[in-house]
Short mmCIF file of N, CA, C and O in Angstrom, two decimals:
data_model
loop_
_atom_site.label_atom_id
_atom_site.label_comp_id
_atom_site.label_asym_id
_atom_site.label_seq_id
_atom_site.Cartn_x
_atom_site.Cartn_y
_atom_site.Cartn_z
N MET A 1 -12.43 -38.80 1.49
CA MET A 1 -12.47 -38.62 2.94
C MET A 1 -13.81 -38.00 3.28
O MET A 1 -14.23 -37.02 2.67
N TYR A 2 -14.49 -38.53 4.27
CA TYR A 2 -15.80 -38.05 4.66
C TYR A 2 -15.80 -37.75 6.14
O TYR A 2 -15.61 -38.64 6.96
N LEU A 3 -15.96 -36.48 6.46
CA LEU A 3 -15.94 -36.06 7.85
C LEU A 3 -17.10 -35.12 8.11
O LEU A 3 -17.58 -34.44 7.21
N SER A 4 -17.53 -35.03 9.35
CA SER A 4 -18.54 -34.05 9.73
C SER A 4 -17.86 -32.73 10.03
O SER A 4 -16.70 -32.69 10.41
N ALA A 5 -18.61 -31.67 9.87
CA ALA A 5 -18.07 -30.35 10.18
C ALA A 5 -19.14 -29.52 10.85
O ALA A 5 -20.32 -29.74 10.66
N THR A 6 -18.71 -28.55 11.64
CA THR A 6 -19.64 -27.63 12.26
C THR A 6 -19.68 -26.37 11.42
O THR A 6 -18.63 -25.81 11.08
N ASN A 7 -20.84 -25.95 11.05
CA ASN A 7 -21.00 -24.72 10.29
C ASN A 7 -21.08 -23.58 11.28
O ASN A 7 -22.05 -23.48 12.03
N PRO A 8 -20.09 -22.66 11.31
CA PRO A 8 -20.10 -21.59 12.31
C PRO A 8 -21.28 -20.64 12.13
O PRO A 8 -21.70 -20.00 13.08
N ALA A 9 -21.85 -20.56 10.95
CA ALA A 9 -22.97 -19.64 10.72
C ALA A 9 -24.22 -20.07 11.48
O ALA A 9 -24.95 -19.24 12.00
N ASP A 10 -24.46 -21.36 11.55
CA ASP A 10 -25.67 -21.79 12.24
C ASP A 10 -25.39 -22.74 13.40
O ASP A 10 -26.30 -23.22 14.05
N ASN A 11 -24.10 -23.01 13.65
CA ASN A 11 -23.69 -23.85 14.77
C ASN A 11 -24.32 -25.25 14.73
O ASN A 11 -24.50 -25.87 15.75
N LYS A 12 -24.64 -25.72 13.55
CA LYS A 12 -25.20 -27.06 13.40
C LYS A 12 -24.16 -27.95 12.72
O LYS A 12 -23.35 -27.50 11.93
N THR A 13 -24.22 -29.22 13.02
CA THR A 13 -23.32 -30.18 12.38
C THR A 13 -23.86 -30.52 11.01
O THR A 13 -25.04 -30.75 10.82
N THR A 14 -22.94 -30.52 10.04
CA THR A 14 -23.32 -30.93 8.69
C THR A 14 -22.55 -32.18 8.34
O THR A 14 -21.51 -32.46 8.92
N ASP A 15 -23.07 -32.92 7.42
CA ASP A 15 -22.40 -34.14 6.98
C ASP A 15 -21.88 -33.98 5.56
O ASP A 15 -21.77 -34.96 4.83
N LYS A 16 -21.57 -32.77 5.18
CA LYS A 16 -21.04 -32.50 3.85
C LYS A 16 -19.57 -32.93 3.83
O LYS A 16 -18.78 -32.49 4.67
N PRO A 17 -19.19 -33.77 2.89
CA PRO A 17 -17.79 -34.20 2.84
C PRO A 17 -16.87 -33.03 2.46
O PRO A 17 -17.27 -32.10 1.78
N TYR A 18 -15.64 -33.10 2.92
CA TYR A 18 -14.65 -32.09 2.56
C TYR A 18 -14.26 -32.27 1.10
O TYR A 18 -14.09 -33.39 0.62
N THR A 19 -14.10 -31.16 0.43
CA THR A 19 -13.66 -31.21 -0.97
C THR A 19 -12.15 -31.33 -1.01
O THR A 19 -11.45 -31.03 -0.03
N ALA A 20 -11.63 -31.71 -2.16
CA ALA A 20 -10.18 -31.79 -2.33
C ALA A 20 -9.55 -30.42 -2.13
O ALA A 20 -8.46 -30.30 -1.56
N GLU A 21 -10.25 -29.36 -2.56
CA GLU A 21 -9.73 -28.00 -2.39
C GLU A 21 -9.65 -27.63 -0.91
O GLU A 21 -8.68 -26.99 -0.47
N GLU A 22 -10.67 -27.99 -0.12
CA GLU A 22 -10.64 -27.70 1.31
C GLU A 22 -9.51 -28.46 2.00
O GLU A 22 -8.81 -27.90 2.86
N ILE A 23 -9.33 -29.71 1.62
CA ILE A 23 -8.27 -30.52 2.23
C ILE A 23 -6.91 -29.93 1.92
O ILE A 23 -6.06 -29.79 2.80
N GLU A 24 -6.70 -29.50 0.67
CA GLU A 24 -5.42 -28.89 0.29
C GLU A 24 -5.22 -27.55 0.98
O GLU A 24 -4.13 -27.24 1.44
N ASP A 25 -6.27 -26.74 1.06
CA ASP A 25 -6.14 -25.44 1.71
C ASP A 25 -5.85 -25.61 3.20
O ASP A 25 -5.02 -24.90 3.76
N ALA A 26 -6.49 -26.58 3.84
CA ALA A 26 -6.22 -26.85 5.26
C ALA A 26 -4.76 -27.27 5.44
O ALA A 26 -4.10 -26.84 6.39
N ARG A 27 -4.26 -28.05 4.50
CA ARG A 27 -2.85 -28.47 4.56
C ARG A 27 -1.93 -27.26 4.45
O ARG A 27 -1.00 -27.08 5.23
N ILE A 28 -2.21 -26.37 3.49
CA ILE A 28 -1.38 -25.18 3.29
C ILE A 28 -1.45 -24.26 4.51
O ILE A 28 -0.45 -23.67 4.91
N LEU A 29 -2.62 -24.16 5.11
CA LEU A 29 -2.79 -23.32 6.30
C LEU A 29 -2.26 -23.99 7.56
O LEU A 29 -2.19 -23.36 8.62
N ALA A 30 -1.92 -25.27 7.45
CA ALA A 30 -1.41 -26.05 8.59
C ALA A 30 -2.42 -26.09 9.73
O ALA A 30 -2.08 -25.90 10.89
N VAL A 31 -3.67 -26.34 9.37
CA VAL A 31 -4.72 -26.53 10.37
C VAL A 31 -5.35 -27.90 10.15
O VAL A 31 -5.49 -28.36 9.02
N PRO A 32 -5.75 -28.55 11.22
CA PRO A 32 -6.43 -29.84 11.05
C PRO A 32 -7.71 -29.65 10.23
O PRO A 32 -8.41 -28.65 10.38
N ILE A 33 -7.98 -30.60 9.37
CA ILE A 33 -9.15 -30.50 8.51
C ILE A 33 -10.42 -30.36 9.34
O ILE A 33 -11.36 -29.67 8.93
N GLU A 34 -10.44 -30.94 10.52
CA GLU A 34 -11.62 -30.84 11.38
C GLU A 34 -11.89 -29.40 11.83
O GLU A 34 -13.00 -29.06 12.19
N GLU A 35 -10.87 -28.56 11.82
CA GLU A 35 -11.01 -27.16 12.24
C GLU A 35 -11.20 -26.21 11.06
O GLU A 35 -11.57 -25.06 11.26
N TYR A 36 -10.93 -26.67 9.87
CA TYR A 36 -10.87 -25.80 8.69
C TYR A 36 -12.15 -25.00 8.47
O TYR A 36 -12.10 -23.78 8.29
N ARG A 37 -13.29 -25.65 8.48
CA ARG A 37 -14.54 -24.95 8.19
C ARG A 37 -14.95 -23.96 9.28
O ARG A 37 -15.78 -23.10 9.03
N SER A 38 -14.39 -24.08 10.45
CA SER A 38 -14.73 -23.13 11.51
C SER A 38 -13.97 -21.81 11.36
O SER A 38 -14.30 -20.83 12.03
N LEU A 39 -12.98 -21.78 10.50
CA LEU A 39 -12.22 -20.55 10.26
C LEU A 39 -12.97 -19.65 9.29
O LEU A 39 -13.48 -20.12 8.28
N THR A 40 -13.00 -18.36 9.59
CA THR A 40 -13.61 -17.42 8.66
C THR A 40 -12.65 -17.21 7.49
O THR A 40 -11.46 -17.52 7.58
N SER A 41 -13.14 -16.64 6.42
CA SER A 41 -12.29 -16.33 5.28
C SER A 41 -11.17 -15.39 5.69
O SER A 41 -10.02 -15.52 5.25
N GLU A 42 -11.49 -14.42 6.55
CA GLU A 42 -10.48 -13.47 7.02
C GLU A 42 -9.40 -14.19 7.82
O GLU A 42 -8.19 -13.91 7.65
N MET A 43 -9.78 -15.12 8.69
CA MET A 43 -8.81 -15.87 9.47
C MET A 43 -7.90 -16.69 8.55
O MET A 43 -6.68 -16.75 8.77
N LYS A 44 -8.48 -17.31 7.54
CA LYS A 44 -7.69 -18.09 6.59
C LYS A 44 -6.68 -17.20 5.88
O LYS A 44 -5.52 -17.58 5.70
N GLU A 45 -7.10 -16.02 5.49
CA GLU A 45 -6.22 -15.09 4.79
C GLU A 45 -5.09 -14.61 5.71
O GLU A 45 -3.95 -14.48 5.28
N ILE A 46 -5.39 -14.37 6.96
CA ILE A 46 -4.36 -13.95 7.92
C ILE A 46 -3.32 -15.06 8.10
O ILE A 46 -2.11 -14.80 8.09
N ILE A 47 -3.78 -16.28 8.25
CA ILE A 47 -2.86 -17.42 8.40
C ILE A 47 -2.01 -17.57 7.15
O ILE A 47 -0.78 -17.72 7.21
N ARG A 48 -2.66 -17.52 5.98
CA ARG A 48 -1.96 -17.66 4.70
C ARG A 48 -0.87 -16.58 4.57
O ARG A 48 0.27 -16.87 4.20
N THR A 49 -1.22 -15.35 4.90
CA THR A 49 -0.26 -14.25 4.81
C THR A 49 0.88 -14.42 5.80
O THR A 49 2.05 -14.17 5.47
N SER A 50 0.56 -14.87 7.00
CA SER A 50 1.60 -15.08 8.01
C SER A 50 2.65 -16.07 7.52
O SER A 50 3.85 -15.82 7.66
N TYR A 51 2.22 -17.17 6.94
CA TYR A 51 3.17 -18.15 6.42
C TYR A 51 3.93 -17.60 5.22
O TYR A 51 5.13 -17.82 5.09
N ALA A 52 3.25 -16.86 4.36
CA ALA A 52 3.91 -16.30 3.19
C ALA A 52 4.98 -15.29 3.58
O ALA A 52 6.02 -15.17 2.93
N MET A 53 4.76 -14.57 4.67
CA MET A 53 5.70 -13.54 5.11
C MET A 53 6.87 -14.09 5.92
O MET A 53 7.88 -13.40 6.09
N LEU A 54 6.78 -15.32 6.42
CA LEU A 54 7.87 -15.88 7.24
C LEU A 54 9.22 -15.78 6.55
O LEU A 54 10.23 -15.48 7.20
N GLU A 55 9.24 -16.02 5.26
CA GLU A 55 10.49 -16.00 4.51
C GLU A 55 11.15 -14.62 4.55
O GLU A 55 12.37 -14.50 4.38
N PHE A 56 10.36 -13.59 4.80
CA PHE A 56 10.84 -12.22 4.68
C PHE A 56 10.92 -11.50 6.03
O PHE A 56 10.84 -10.28 6.08
N LEU A 57 11.07 -12.26 7.09
CA LEU A 57 11.19 -11.69 8.43
C LEU A 57 12.51 -12.13 9.06
O LEU A 57 12.95 -13.26 8.86
N THR A 58 13.11 -11.22 9.80
CA THR A 58 14.31 -11.55 10.56
C THR A 58 14.18 -10.92 11.95
O THR A 58 13.39 -9.99 12.13
N VAL A 59 14.93 -11.44 12.89
CA VAL A 59 14.95 -10.87 14.24
C VAL A 59 16.36 -10.32 14.48
O VAL A 59 17.34 -11.04 14.34
N GLU A 60 16.40 -9.04 14.81
CA GLU A 60 17.67 -8.39 15.13
C GLU A 60 17.46 -7.55 16.39
O GLU A 60 16.54 -6.73 16.44
N ASN A 61 18.29 -7.78 17.39
CA ASN A 61 18.20 -7.02 18.65
C ASN A 61 16.79 -7.05 19.24
O ASN A 61 16.25 -6.01 19.63
N ASN A 62 16.20 -8.23 19.27
CA ASN A 62 14.85 -8.44 19.82
C ASN A 62 13.78 -7.60 19.12
O ASN A 62 12.79 -7.21 19.74
N GLN A 63 13.97 -7.35 17.84
CA GLN A 63 12.98 -6.65 17.03
C GLN A 63 12.83 -7.42 15.71
O GLN A 63 13.83 -7.82 15.11
N VAL A 64 11.59 -7.61 15.29
CA VAL A 64 11.34 -8.31 14.03
C VAL A 64 11.37 -7.27 12.91
O VAL A 64 10.73 -6.22 13.00
N LYS A 65 12.12 -7.59 11.87
CA LYS A 65 12.26 -6.71 10.71
C LYS A 65 11.69 -7.40 9.48
O LYS A 65 11.83 -8.61 9.32
N VAL A 66 11.06 -6.61 8.62
CA VAL A 66 10.54 -7.11 7.34
C VAL A 66 11.59 -6.82 6.28
O VAL A 66 12.08 -5.69 6.18
N THR A 67 11.92 -7.83 5.49
CA THR A 67 12.98 -7.68 4.49
C THR A 67 12.43 -7.63 3.06
O THR A 67 13.18 -7.84 2.12
N ILE A 68 11.16 -7.33 2.93
CA ILE A 68 10.54 -7.25 1.60
C ILE A 68 9.70 -5.97 1.56
O ILE A 68 9.03 -5.63 2.53
N SER A 69 9.76 -5.29 0.43
CA SER A 69 8.96 -4.07 0.27
C SER A 69 7.51 -4.44 -0.04
O SER A 69 7.21 -5.58 -0.43
N LYS A 70 6.64 -3.47 0.12
CA LYS A 70 5.23 -3.71 -0.20
C LYS A 70 5.07 -4.11 -1.67
O LYS A 70 4.33 -5.03 -1.99
N GLU A 71 5.81 -3.45 -2.54
CA GLU A 71 5.72 -3.75 -3.97
C GLU A 71 6.18 -5.17 -4.27
O GLU A 71 5.56 -5.89 -5.06
N GLU A 72 7.27 -5.60 -3.63
CA GLU A 72 7.75 -6.96 -3.81
C GLU A 72 6.75 -7.97 -3.26
O GLU A 72 6.52 -9.03 -3.87
N ALA A 73 6.14 -7.66 -2.12
CA ALA A 73 5.15 -8.55 -1.52
C ALA A 73 3.94 -8.69 -2.45
O ALA A 73 3.44 -9.81 -2.65
N ILE A 74 3.49 -7.58 -3.00
CA ILE A 74 2.35 -7.63 -3.92
C ILE A 74 2.69 -8.50 -5.13
O ILE A 74 1.87 -9.31 -5.57
N ALA A 75 3.91 -8.37 -5.64
CA ALA A 75 4.34 -9.20 -6.78
C ALA A 75 4.34 -10.69 -6.43
O ALA A 75 4.19 -11.53 -7.32
N LYS A 76 4.49 -11.00 -5.14
CA LYS A 76 4.48 -12.40 -4.69
C LYS A 76 3.10 -12.88 -4.28
O LYS A 76 2.93 -13.95 -3.74
N GLY A 77 2.08 -12.02 -4.49
CA GLY A 77 0.70 -12.43 -4.22
C GLY A 77 0.16 -12.03 -2.86
O GLY A 77 -0.93 -12.45 -2.48
N ILE A 78 0.91 -11.23 -2.12
CA ILE A 78 0.44 -10.75 -0.82
C ILE A 78 -0.23 -9.40 -1.05
O ILE A 78 0.38 -8.50 -1.63
N SER A 79 -1.45 -9.26 -0.63
CA SER A 79 -2.16 -8.00 -0.87
C SER A 79 -1.55 -6.87 -0.06
O SER A 79 -0.93 -7.09 0.99
N ALA A 80 -1.74 -5.65 -0.54
CA ALA A 80 -1.24 -4.47 0.17
C ALA A 80 -1.84 -4.40 1.57
O ALA A 80 -1.14 -4.09 2.54
N ALA A 81 -3.14 -4.69 1.68
CA ALA A 81 -3.80 -4.65 2.98
C ALA A 81 -3.20 -5.66 3.95
O ALA A 81 -2.98 -5.35 5.13
N ASN A 82 -2.92 -6.86 3.46
CA ASN A 82 -2.34 -7.88 4.34
C ASN A 82 -0.90 -7.54 4.70
O ASN A 82 -0.46 -7.79 5.83
N TYR A 83 -0.16 -6.97 3.77
CA TYR A 83 1.20 -6.52 4.07
C TYR A 83 1.16 -5.46 5.17
O TYR A 83 1.92 -5.53 6.14
N ASP A 84 0.26 -4.50 5.02
CA ASP A 84 0.12 -3.44 6.02
C ASP A 84 -0.28 -4.01 7.38
O ASP A 84 0.18 -3.55 8.42
N ARG A 85 -1.15 -5.03 7.37
CA ARG A 85 -1.57 -5.67 8.62
C ARG A 85 -0.38 -6.33 9.31
O ARG A 85 -0.23 -6.21 10.53
N VAL A 86 0.45 -7.01 8.54
CA VAL A 86 1.63 -7.64 9.11
C VAL A 86 2.54 -6.58 9.72
O VAL A 86 3.02 -6.74 10.85
N LEU A 87 2.77 -5.49 9.00
CA LEU A 87 3.61 -4.41 9.54
C LEU A 87 3.03 -3.86 10.84
O LEU A 87 3.77 -3.64 11.81
N SER A 88 1.74 -3.64 10.86
CA SER A 88 1.08 -3.12 12.07
C SER A 88 1.22 -4.10 13.23
O SER A 88 1.54 -3.71 14.36
N ASP A 89 0.98 -5.37 12.96
CA ASP A 89 1.11 -6.40 14.01
C ASP A 89 2.55 -6.47 14.53
O ASP A 89 2.78 -6.63 15.73
N LEU A 90 3.51 -6.36 13.61
CA LEU A 90 4.91 -6.42 14.02
C LEU A 90 5.31 -5.19 14.83
O LEU A 90 6.09 -5.30 15.78
N GLU A 91 4.78 -4.03 14.47
CA GLU A 91 5.06 -2.83 15.26
C GLU A 91 4.56 -3.02 16.69
O GLU A 91 5.26 -2.67 17.65
N ALA A 92 3.38 -3.60 16.84
CA ALA A 92 2.83 -3.85 18.17
C ALA A 92 3.68 -4.87 18.92
O ALA A 92 3.99 -4.70 20.11
N ALA A 93 4.09 -5.94 18.24
CA ALA A 93 4.92 -6.97 18.87
C ALA A 93 6.28 -6.40 19.25
O ALA A 93 6.79 -6.68 20.35
N ASN A 94 6.86 -5.60 18.39
CA ASN A 94 8.16 -5.00 18.68
C ASN A 94 8.07 -4.04 19.86
O ASN A 94 8.96 -3.99 20.71
N SER A 95 6.99 -3.29 19.92
CA SER A 95 6.77 -2.37 21.04
C SER A 95 6.64 -3.15 22.35
O SER A 95 7.24 -2.79 23.37
N PHE A 96 5.87 -4.23 22.31
CA PHE A 96 5.71 -5.09 23.49
C PHE A 96 7.06 -5.65 23.93
O PHE A 96 7.41 -5.63 25.12
N ALA A 97 7.84 -6.13 22.96
CA ALA A 97 9.16 -6.71 23.28
C ALA A 97 10.07 -5.67 23.91
O ALA A 97 10.73 -5.94 24.91
N LYS A 98 10.07 -4.49 23.34
CA LYS A 98 10.93 -3.42 23.86
C LYS A 98 10.55 -3.07 25.30
O LYS A 98 11.42 -2.95 26.17
N LYS A 99 9.25 -2.94 25.56
CA LYS A 99 8.79 -2.61 26.92
C LYS A 99 9.12 -3.73 27.89
O LYS A 99 9.51 -3.48 29.03
N ALA A 100 8.93 -4.97 27.46
CA ALA A 100 9.22 -6.11 28.34
C ALA A 100 10.70 -6.13 28.71
O ALA A 100 11.05 -6.30 29.88
N ILE A 101 11.56 -5.93 27.74
CA ILE A 101 12.99 -5.96 27.99
C ILE A 101 13.42 -4.77 28.85
O ILE A 101 14.22 -4.92 29.78
N GLU A 102 12.87 -3.58 28.55
CA GLU A 102 13.20 -2.40 29.34
C GLU A 102 12.75 -2.53 30.80
O GLU A 102 13.36 -1.96 31.69
N SER A 103 11.70 -3.31 31.02
CA SER A 103 11.21 -3.50 32.39
C SER A 103 11.96 -4.62 33.11
O SER A 103 11.63 -4.96 34.24
N GLY A 104 12.96 -5.18 32.45
CA GLY A 104 13.79 -6.20 33.09
C GLY A 104 13.39 -7.63 32.79
O GLY A 104 13.95 -8.56 33.37
N ASP A 105 12.43 -7.84 31.90
CA ASP A 105 12.03 -9.20 31.54
C ASP A 105 13.01 -9.75 30.51
O ASP A 105 12.83 -9.60 29.31
N ASN A 106 14.06 -10.38 31.00
CA ASN A 106 15.08 -10.93 30.11
C ASN A 106 14.69 -12.27 29.52
O ASN A 106 15.44 -12.85 28.74
N SER A 107 13.53 -12.79 29.88
CA SER A 107 13.09 -14.08 29.35
C SER A 107 12.36 -13.92 28.02
O SER A 107 12.13 -14.90 27.32
N PHE A 108 12.01 -12.68 27.66
CA PHE A 108 11.26 -12.48 26.42
C PHE A 108 12.14 -12.81 25.22
O PHE A 108 13.29 -12.41 25.15
N GLN A 109 11.55 -13.53 24.27
CA GLN A 109 12.23 -13.78 23.00
C GLN A 109 11.22 -14.06 21.92
O GLN A 109 10.17 -14.64 22.17
N PHE A 110 11.54 -13.63 20.73
CA PHE A 110 10.74 -13.98 19.57
C PHE A 110 11.12 -15.39 19.15
O PHE A 110 12.22 -15.86 19.44
N PRO A 111 10.21 -16.07 18.45
CA PRO A 111 10.58 -17.39 17.94
C PRO A 111 11.68 -17.26 16.89
O PRO A 111 11.89 -16.19 16.32
N ASN A 112 12.36 -18.35 16.64
CA ASN A 112 13.36 -18.40 15.58
C ASN A 112 12.59 -18.47 14.26
O ASN A 112 12.14 -19.52 13.84
N ILE A 113 12.46 -17.32 13.63
CA ILE A 113 11.62 -17.22 12.43
C ILE A 113 12.18 -18.05 11.29
O ILE A 113 11.43 -18.68 10.56
N LYS A 114 13.48 -18.07 11.14
CA LYS A 114 14.09 -18.87 10.06
C LYS A 114 13.81 -20.36 10.27
O LYS A 114 13.54 -21.09 9.32
N GLU A 115 13.86 -20.80 11.54
CA GLU A 115 13.55 -22.20 11.84
C GLU A 115 12.07 -22.49 11.59
O GLU A 115 11.70 -23.54 11.08
N ALA A 116 11.21 -21.54 11.94
CA ALA A 116 9.77 -21.72 11.69
C ALA A 116 9.50 -21.84 10.20
O ALA A 116 8.73 -22.70 9.76
N TYR A 117 10.16 -21.01 9.40
CA TYR A 117 9.99 -21.07 7.95
C TYR A 117 10.49 -22.41 7.40
O TYR A 117 9.83 -23.05 6.59
N LYS A 118 11.66 -22.84 7.89
CA LYS A 118 12.22 -24.12 7.46
C LYS A 118 11.27 -25.27 7.80
O LYS A 118 11.01 -26.14 6.96
N CYS A 119 10.73 -25.27 9.01
CA CYS A 119 9.79 -26.32 9.42
C CYS A 119 8.52 -26.30 8.58
O CYS A 119 7.99 -27.34 8.22
N TYR A 120 8.02 -25.10 8.29
CA TYR A 120 6.82 -24.99 7.46
C TYR A 120 7.08 -25.57 6.08
O TYR A 120 6.26 -26.32 5.55
N LYS A 121 8.23 -25.27 5.49
CA LYS A 121 8.57 -25.82 4.17
C LYS A 121 8.71 -27.34 4.25
O LYS A 121 8.28 -28.05 3.33
N GLN A 122 9.30 -27.85 5.33
CA GLN A 122 9.41 -29.30 5.50
C GLN A 122 8.03 -29.94 5.60
O GLN A 122 7.78 -31.00 5.03
N TYR A 123 7.15 -29.29 6.32
CA TYR A 123 5.77 -29.78 6.45
C TYR A 123 5.09 -29.81 5.08
O TYR A 123 4.49 -30.82 4.71
N LEU A 124 5.20 -28.72 4.33
CA LEU A 124 4.56 -28.68 3.00
C LEU A 124 5.12 -29.74 2.06
O LEU A 124 4.39 -30.29 1.24
N ALA A 125 6.41 -30.04 2.21
CA ALA A 125 7.05 -31.05 1.37
C ALA A 125 6.75 -32.47 1.83
O ALA A 125 7.14 -33.43 1.16
N GLY A 126 6.04 -32.61 2.94
CA GLY A 126 5.70 -33.94 3.45
C GLY A 126 6.82 -34.59 4.23
O GLY A 126 6.76 -35.78 4.53
N GLU A 127 7.84 -33.81 4.59
CA GLU A 127 8.98 -34.36 5.33
C GLU A 127 8.68 -34.50 6.81
O GLU A 127 9.32 -35.31 7.50
N ILE A 128 7.76 -33.69 7.32
CA ILE A 128 7.32 -33.82 8.71
C ILE A 128 5.80 -33.72 8.74
O ILE A 128 5.18 -33.17 7.83
N THR A 129 5.21 -34.23 9.80
CA THR A 129 3.74 -34.22 9.93
C THR A 129 3.28 -32.87 10.48
O THR A 129 4.08 -32.07 10.97
N LEU A 130 1.97 -32.65 10.43
CA LEU A 130 1.40 -31.44 11.00
C LEU A 130 1.72 -31.36 12.49
O LEU A 130 2.11 -30.30 12.99
N ASP A 131 1.59 -32.47 13.21
CA ASP A 131 1.92 -32.49 14.64
C ASP A 131 3.38 -32.14 14.88
O ASP A 131 3.70 -31.38 15.79
N GLU A 132 4.27 -32.70 14.07
CA GLU A 132 5.69 -32.38 14.22
C GLU A 132 5.95 -30.90 13.94
O GLU A 132 6.73 -30.26 14.63
N PHE A 133 5.27 -30.36 12.94
CA PHE A 133 5.41 -28.93 12.64
C PHE A 133 4.91 -28.09 13.80
O PHE A 133 5.59 -27.17 14.25
N LYS A 134 3.72 -28.40 14.29
CA LYS A 134 3.14 -27.62 15.38
C LYS A 134 3.96 -27.72 16.66
O LYS A 134 3.94 -26.82 17.48
N ASN A 135 4.68 -28.82 16.85
CA ASN A 135 5.48 -29.02 18.05
C ASN A 135 6.96 -28.77 17.83
O ASN A 135 7.78 -29.10 18.70
N SER A 136 7.31 -28.17 16.70
CA SER A 136 8.73 -27.92 16.43
C SER A 136 9.31 -26.92 17.42
O SER A 136 8.60 -26.05 17.95
N LYS A 137 10.57 -27.07 17.67
CA LYS A 137 11.26 -26.21 18.64
C LYS A 137 11.78 -24.96 17.93
O LYS A 137 12.87 -24.96 17.38
N ILE A 138 10.97 -23.92 17.92
CA ILE A 138 11.37 -22.69 17.24
C ILE A 138 11.83 -21.61 18.22
O ILE A 138 12.17 -20.52 17.81
N TYR A 139 11.85 -21.97 19.49
CA TYR A 139 12.37 -21.04 20.50
C TYR A 139 13.73 -21.56 20.95
O TYR A 139 13.87 -22.74 21.26
N THR A 140 14.72 -20.71 20.94
CA THR A 140 16.05 -21.11 21.36
C THR A 140 16.42 -20.32 22.61
O THR A 140 16.30 -19.10 22.63
N ASN A 141 16.82 -21.02 23.64
CA ASN A 141 17.22 -20.36 24.89
C ASN A 141 18.72 -20.34 25.01
O ASN A 141 19.42 -21.16 24.65
#
């Protein structure tokens, strides 16, 4: 496969073909190959960690809970720093949800995390396309 890409460092178009490793990593990250090279290494790691953590998140009483310890996460290849980042992000999201609900916003809801994880696994297995995954119905009203 031969595609052009924009190098974010110099904002110039390059004609370097995508490697098999880039194509596979873009697939795992669930991003279009055309967007892959524009992601920083940090962004890729955040996306990778987010998908890895989906399996270990639940929603109870409009709050997201982590069901894996830091030690267990590290054993599964999630760095301590990324685990801590997820916890911090979830604390902020949970705080936002609590304030929204307390202020009377009954429309607030977290996505169905179990459904998101299921769809991601289906996507990785080739059972659904990237577009189908990105457009999956993970919000239940």
